[in-house]
PDB file of C-alpha atoms and ligand atoms in Angstrom:
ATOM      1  CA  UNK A   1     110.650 146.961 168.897  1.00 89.00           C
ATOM      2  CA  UNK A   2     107.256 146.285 167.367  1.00 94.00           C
ATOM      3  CA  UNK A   3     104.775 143.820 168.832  1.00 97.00           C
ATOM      4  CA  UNK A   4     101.090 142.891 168.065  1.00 97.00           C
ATOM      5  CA  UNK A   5      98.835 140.051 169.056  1.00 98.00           C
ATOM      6  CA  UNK A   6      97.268 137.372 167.059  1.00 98.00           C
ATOM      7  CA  UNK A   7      93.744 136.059 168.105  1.00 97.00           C
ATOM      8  CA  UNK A   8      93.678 132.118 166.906  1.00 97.00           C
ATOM      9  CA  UNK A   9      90.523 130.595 166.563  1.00 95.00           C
ATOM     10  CA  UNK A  10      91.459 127.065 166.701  1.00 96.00           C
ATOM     11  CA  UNK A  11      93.897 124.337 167.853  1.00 97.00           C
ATOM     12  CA  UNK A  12      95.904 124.479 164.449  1.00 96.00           C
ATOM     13  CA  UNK A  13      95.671 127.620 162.384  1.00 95.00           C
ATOM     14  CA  UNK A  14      97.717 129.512 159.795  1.00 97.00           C
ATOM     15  CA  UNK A  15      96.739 133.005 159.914  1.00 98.00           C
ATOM     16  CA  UNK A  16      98.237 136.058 157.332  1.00 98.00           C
ATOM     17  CA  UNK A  17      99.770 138.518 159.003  1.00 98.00           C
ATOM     18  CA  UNK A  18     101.354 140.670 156.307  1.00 98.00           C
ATOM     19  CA  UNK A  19      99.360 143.797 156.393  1.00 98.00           C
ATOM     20  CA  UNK A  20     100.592 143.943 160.350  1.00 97.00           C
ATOM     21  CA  UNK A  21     104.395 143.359 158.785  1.00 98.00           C
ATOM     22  CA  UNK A  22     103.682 145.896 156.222  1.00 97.00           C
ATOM     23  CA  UNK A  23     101.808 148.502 158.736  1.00 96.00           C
ATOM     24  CA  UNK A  24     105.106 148.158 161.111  1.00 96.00           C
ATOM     25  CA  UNK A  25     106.988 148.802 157.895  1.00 97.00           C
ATOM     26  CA  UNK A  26     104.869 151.980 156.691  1.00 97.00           C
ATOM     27  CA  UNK A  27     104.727 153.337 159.998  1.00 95.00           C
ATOM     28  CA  UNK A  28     108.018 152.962 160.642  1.00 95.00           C
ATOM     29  CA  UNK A  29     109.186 154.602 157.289  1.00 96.00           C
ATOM     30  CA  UNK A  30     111.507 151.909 156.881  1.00 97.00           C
ATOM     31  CA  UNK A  31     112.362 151.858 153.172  1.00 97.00           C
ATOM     32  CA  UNK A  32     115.489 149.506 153.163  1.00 97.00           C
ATOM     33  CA  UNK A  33     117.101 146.965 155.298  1.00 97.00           C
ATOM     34  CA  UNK A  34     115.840 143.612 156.956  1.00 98.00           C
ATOM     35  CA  UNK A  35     113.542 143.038 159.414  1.00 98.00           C
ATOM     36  CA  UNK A  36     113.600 140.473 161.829  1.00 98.00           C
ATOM     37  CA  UNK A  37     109.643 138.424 162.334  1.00 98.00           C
ATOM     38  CA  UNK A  38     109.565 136.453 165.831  1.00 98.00           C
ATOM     39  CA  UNK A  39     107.226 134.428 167.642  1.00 98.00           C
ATOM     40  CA  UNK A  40     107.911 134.335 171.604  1.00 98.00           C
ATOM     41  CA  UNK A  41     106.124 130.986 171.574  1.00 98.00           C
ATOM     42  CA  UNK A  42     106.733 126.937 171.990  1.00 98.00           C
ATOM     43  CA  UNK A  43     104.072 125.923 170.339  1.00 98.00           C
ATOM     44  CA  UNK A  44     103.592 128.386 167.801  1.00 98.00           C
ATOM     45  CA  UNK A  45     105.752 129.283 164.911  1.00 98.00           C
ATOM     46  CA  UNK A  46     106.302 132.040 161.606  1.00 98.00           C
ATOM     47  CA  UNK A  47     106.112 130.491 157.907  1.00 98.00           C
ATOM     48  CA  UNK A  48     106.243 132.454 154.268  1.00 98.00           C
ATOM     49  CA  UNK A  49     103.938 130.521 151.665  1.00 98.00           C
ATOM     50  CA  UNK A  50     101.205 130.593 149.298  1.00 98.00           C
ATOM     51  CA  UNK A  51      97.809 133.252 150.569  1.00 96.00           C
ATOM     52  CA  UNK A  52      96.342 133.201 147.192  1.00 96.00           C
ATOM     53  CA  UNK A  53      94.989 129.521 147.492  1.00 96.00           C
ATOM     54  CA  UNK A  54      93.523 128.455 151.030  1.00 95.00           C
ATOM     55  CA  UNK A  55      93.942 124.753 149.549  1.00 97.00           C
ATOM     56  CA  UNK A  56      97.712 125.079 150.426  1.00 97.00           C
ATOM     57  CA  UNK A  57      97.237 126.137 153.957  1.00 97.00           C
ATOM     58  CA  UNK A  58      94.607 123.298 154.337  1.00 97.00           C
ATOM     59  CA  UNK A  59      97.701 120.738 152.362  1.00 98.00           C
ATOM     60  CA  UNK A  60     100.449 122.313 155.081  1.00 97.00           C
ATOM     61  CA  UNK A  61      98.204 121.396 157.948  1.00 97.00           C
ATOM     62  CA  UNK A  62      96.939 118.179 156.746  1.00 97.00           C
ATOM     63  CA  UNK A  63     100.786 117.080 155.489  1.00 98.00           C
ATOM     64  CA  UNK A  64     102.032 118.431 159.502  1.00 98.00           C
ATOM     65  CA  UNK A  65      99.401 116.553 161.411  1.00 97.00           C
ATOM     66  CA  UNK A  66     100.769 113.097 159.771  1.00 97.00           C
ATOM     67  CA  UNK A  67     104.147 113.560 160.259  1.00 97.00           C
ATOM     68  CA  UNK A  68     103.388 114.611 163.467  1.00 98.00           C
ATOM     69  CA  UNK A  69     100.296 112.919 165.262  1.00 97.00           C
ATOM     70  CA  UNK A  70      98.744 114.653 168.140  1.00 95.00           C
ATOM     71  CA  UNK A  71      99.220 111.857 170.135  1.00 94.00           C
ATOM     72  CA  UNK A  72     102.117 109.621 169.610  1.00 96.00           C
ATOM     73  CA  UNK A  73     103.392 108.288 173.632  1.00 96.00           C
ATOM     74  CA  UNK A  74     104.865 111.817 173.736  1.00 98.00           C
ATOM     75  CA  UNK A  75     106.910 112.172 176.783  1.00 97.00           C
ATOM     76  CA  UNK A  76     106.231 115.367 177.719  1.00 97.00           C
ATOM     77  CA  UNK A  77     102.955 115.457 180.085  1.00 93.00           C
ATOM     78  CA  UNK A  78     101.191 118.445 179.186  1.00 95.00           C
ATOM     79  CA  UNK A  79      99.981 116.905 176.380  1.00 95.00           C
ATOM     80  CA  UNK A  80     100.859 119.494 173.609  1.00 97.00           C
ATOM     81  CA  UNK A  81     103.981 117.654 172.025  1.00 98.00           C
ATOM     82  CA  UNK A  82     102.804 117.850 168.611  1.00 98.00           C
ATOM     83  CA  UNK A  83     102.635 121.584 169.112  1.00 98.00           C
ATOM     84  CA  UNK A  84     106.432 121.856 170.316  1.00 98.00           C
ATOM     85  CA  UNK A  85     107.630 119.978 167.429  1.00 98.00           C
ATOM     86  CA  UNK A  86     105.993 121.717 164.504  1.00 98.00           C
ATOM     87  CA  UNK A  87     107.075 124.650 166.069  1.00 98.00           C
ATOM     88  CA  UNK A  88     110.750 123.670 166.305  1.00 98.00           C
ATOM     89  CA  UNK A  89     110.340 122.294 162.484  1.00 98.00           C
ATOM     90  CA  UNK A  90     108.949 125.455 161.497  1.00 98.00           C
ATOM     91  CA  UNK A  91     110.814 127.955 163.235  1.00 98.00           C
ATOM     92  CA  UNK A  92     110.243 130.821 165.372  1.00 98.00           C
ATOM     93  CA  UNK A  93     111.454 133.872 162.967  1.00 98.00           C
ATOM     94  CA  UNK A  94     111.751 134.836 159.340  1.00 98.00           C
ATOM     95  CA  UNK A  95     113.820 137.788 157.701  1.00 98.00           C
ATOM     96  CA  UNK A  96     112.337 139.246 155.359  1.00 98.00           C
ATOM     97  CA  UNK A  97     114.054 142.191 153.153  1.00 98.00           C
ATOM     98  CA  UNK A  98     112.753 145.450 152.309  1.00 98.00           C
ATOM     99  CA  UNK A  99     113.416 147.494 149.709  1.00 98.00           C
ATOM    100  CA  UNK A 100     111.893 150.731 148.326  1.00 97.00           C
ATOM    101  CA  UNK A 101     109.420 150.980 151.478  1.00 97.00           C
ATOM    102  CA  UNK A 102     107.932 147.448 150.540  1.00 97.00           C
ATOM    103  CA  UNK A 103     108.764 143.675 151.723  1.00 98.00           C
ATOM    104  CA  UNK A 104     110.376 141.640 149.007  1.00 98.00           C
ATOM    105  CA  UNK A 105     108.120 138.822 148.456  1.00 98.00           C
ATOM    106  CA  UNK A 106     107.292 136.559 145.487  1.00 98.00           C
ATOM    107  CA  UNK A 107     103.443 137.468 143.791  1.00 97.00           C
ATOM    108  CA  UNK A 108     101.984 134.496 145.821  1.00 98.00           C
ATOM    109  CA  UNK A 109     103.600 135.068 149.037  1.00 98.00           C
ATOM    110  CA  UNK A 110     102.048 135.375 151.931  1.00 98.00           C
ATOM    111  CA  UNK A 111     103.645 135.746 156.425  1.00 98.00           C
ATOM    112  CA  UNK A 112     101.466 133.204 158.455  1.00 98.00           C
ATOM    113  CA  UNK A 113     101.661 132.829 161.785  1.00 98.00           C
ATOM    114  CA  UNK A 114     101.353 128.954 162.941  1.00 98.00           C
ATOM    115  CA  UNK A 115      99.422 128.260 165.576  1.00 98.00           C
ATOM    116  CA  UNK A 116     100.039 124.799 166.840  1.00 98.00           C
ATOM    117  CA  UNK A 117      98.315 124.774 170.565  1.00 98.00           C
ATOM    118  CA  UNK A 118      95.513 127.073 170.346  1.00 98.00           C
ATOM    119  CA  UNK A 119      93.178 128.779 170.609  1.00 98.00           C
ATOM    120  CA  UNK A 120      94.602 131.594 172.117  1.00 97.00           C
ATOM    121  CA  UNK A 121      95.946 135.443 172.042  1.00 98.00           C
ATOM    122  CA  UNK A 122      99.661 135.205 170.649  1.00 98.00           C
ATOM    123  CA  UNK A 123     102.390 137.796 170.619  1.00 98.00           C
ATOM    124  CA  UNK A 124     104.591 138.845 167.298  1.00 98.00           C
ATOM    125  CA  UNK A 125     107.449 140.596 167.332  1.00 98.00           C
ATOM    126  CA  UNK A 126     108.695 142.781 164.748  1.00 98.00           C
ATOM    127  CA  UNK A 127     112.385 144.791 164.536  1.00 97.00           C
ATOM    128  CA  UNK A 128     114.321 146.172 161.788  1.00 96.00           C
ATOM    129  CA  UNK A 129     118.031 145.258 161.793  1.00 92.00           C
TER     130      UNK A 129
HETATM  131 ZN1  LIG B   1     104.087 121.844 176.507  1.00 88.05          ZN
END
C-alpha cells in the first residue's frame, strides 16, 4: 500500500492531490484496474470535482459551512463537530478506475482532499484492487 502526507494550511481546505494519485499510478505501472483513495481521518475527507475553477472549491466550502455551522450546541466536547460531520457527508474514500496507465476522469475533474479540522499534516492512502 501507498501512503503520502498532505500539509493543510488552514482550518477548511480542499487541496488537489491528483498528480500524487497519478505518481502512485505511474510508479506503480498500473495500467488497468481500480484503485482504492482513503483518508485515515475523522475530520477530514476525499472528494472528485471541478480544479479548473477555484470559484467552485470556494462555492463547496461556503455551501458546507451553512449546512453545517462550526458551532451549533454540538455535543461532542472537543469542539470540532462540524469537522466530523462533513467528513461523514463527504466520505473517507473514492474509487477511481484506470485504464490504459491513466485515471478515468472527466476534462474538469480534479481528487481533493478535504480538510475539515486543520491545519495539520494528513495521511492518504492509496491501493490498487
Ligand atoms: Zn473530535
Amino acid at each position: 500500500m501507498y501512503s503520502f502526507n498532505v500539509k493543510t494550511g488552514s482550518r477548511f481546505d480542499l487541496i488537489k492531490i491528483t498528480d500524487k494519485i497519478k505518481k502512485f499510478v505511474k510508479d506503480e505501472n498500473i495500467t488497468d484496474g481500480i484503485i482504492t483513495v482513503f483518508v485515515p481521518h475523522t475530520t477530514a475527507a476525499v472528494t472528485i470535482n471541478e480544479g479548473a475553477d477555484p470559484s467552485v472549491v470556494e462555492d463547496i466550502k461556503k455551501e458546507l459551512d451553512e449546512i453545517i455551522p462550526l458551532h451549533d450546541n454540538y455535543s461532542h466536547m472537543e469542539g470540532n463537530s462540524a469537522a466530523h460531520i462533513k467528513s461523514s457527508l463527504i466520505g473517507a474514500s473514492e474509487n477511481i478506475m484506470v485504464e490504459n496507465g491513466s485515471l478515468v476522469l472527466g476534462t474538469w475533474q480534479a481528487v481533493f482532499f478535504c480538510e475539515f479540522d486543520g491545519p495539520r499534516t494528513r495521511k492518504v492512502y492509496v491501493k490498487v484492487n
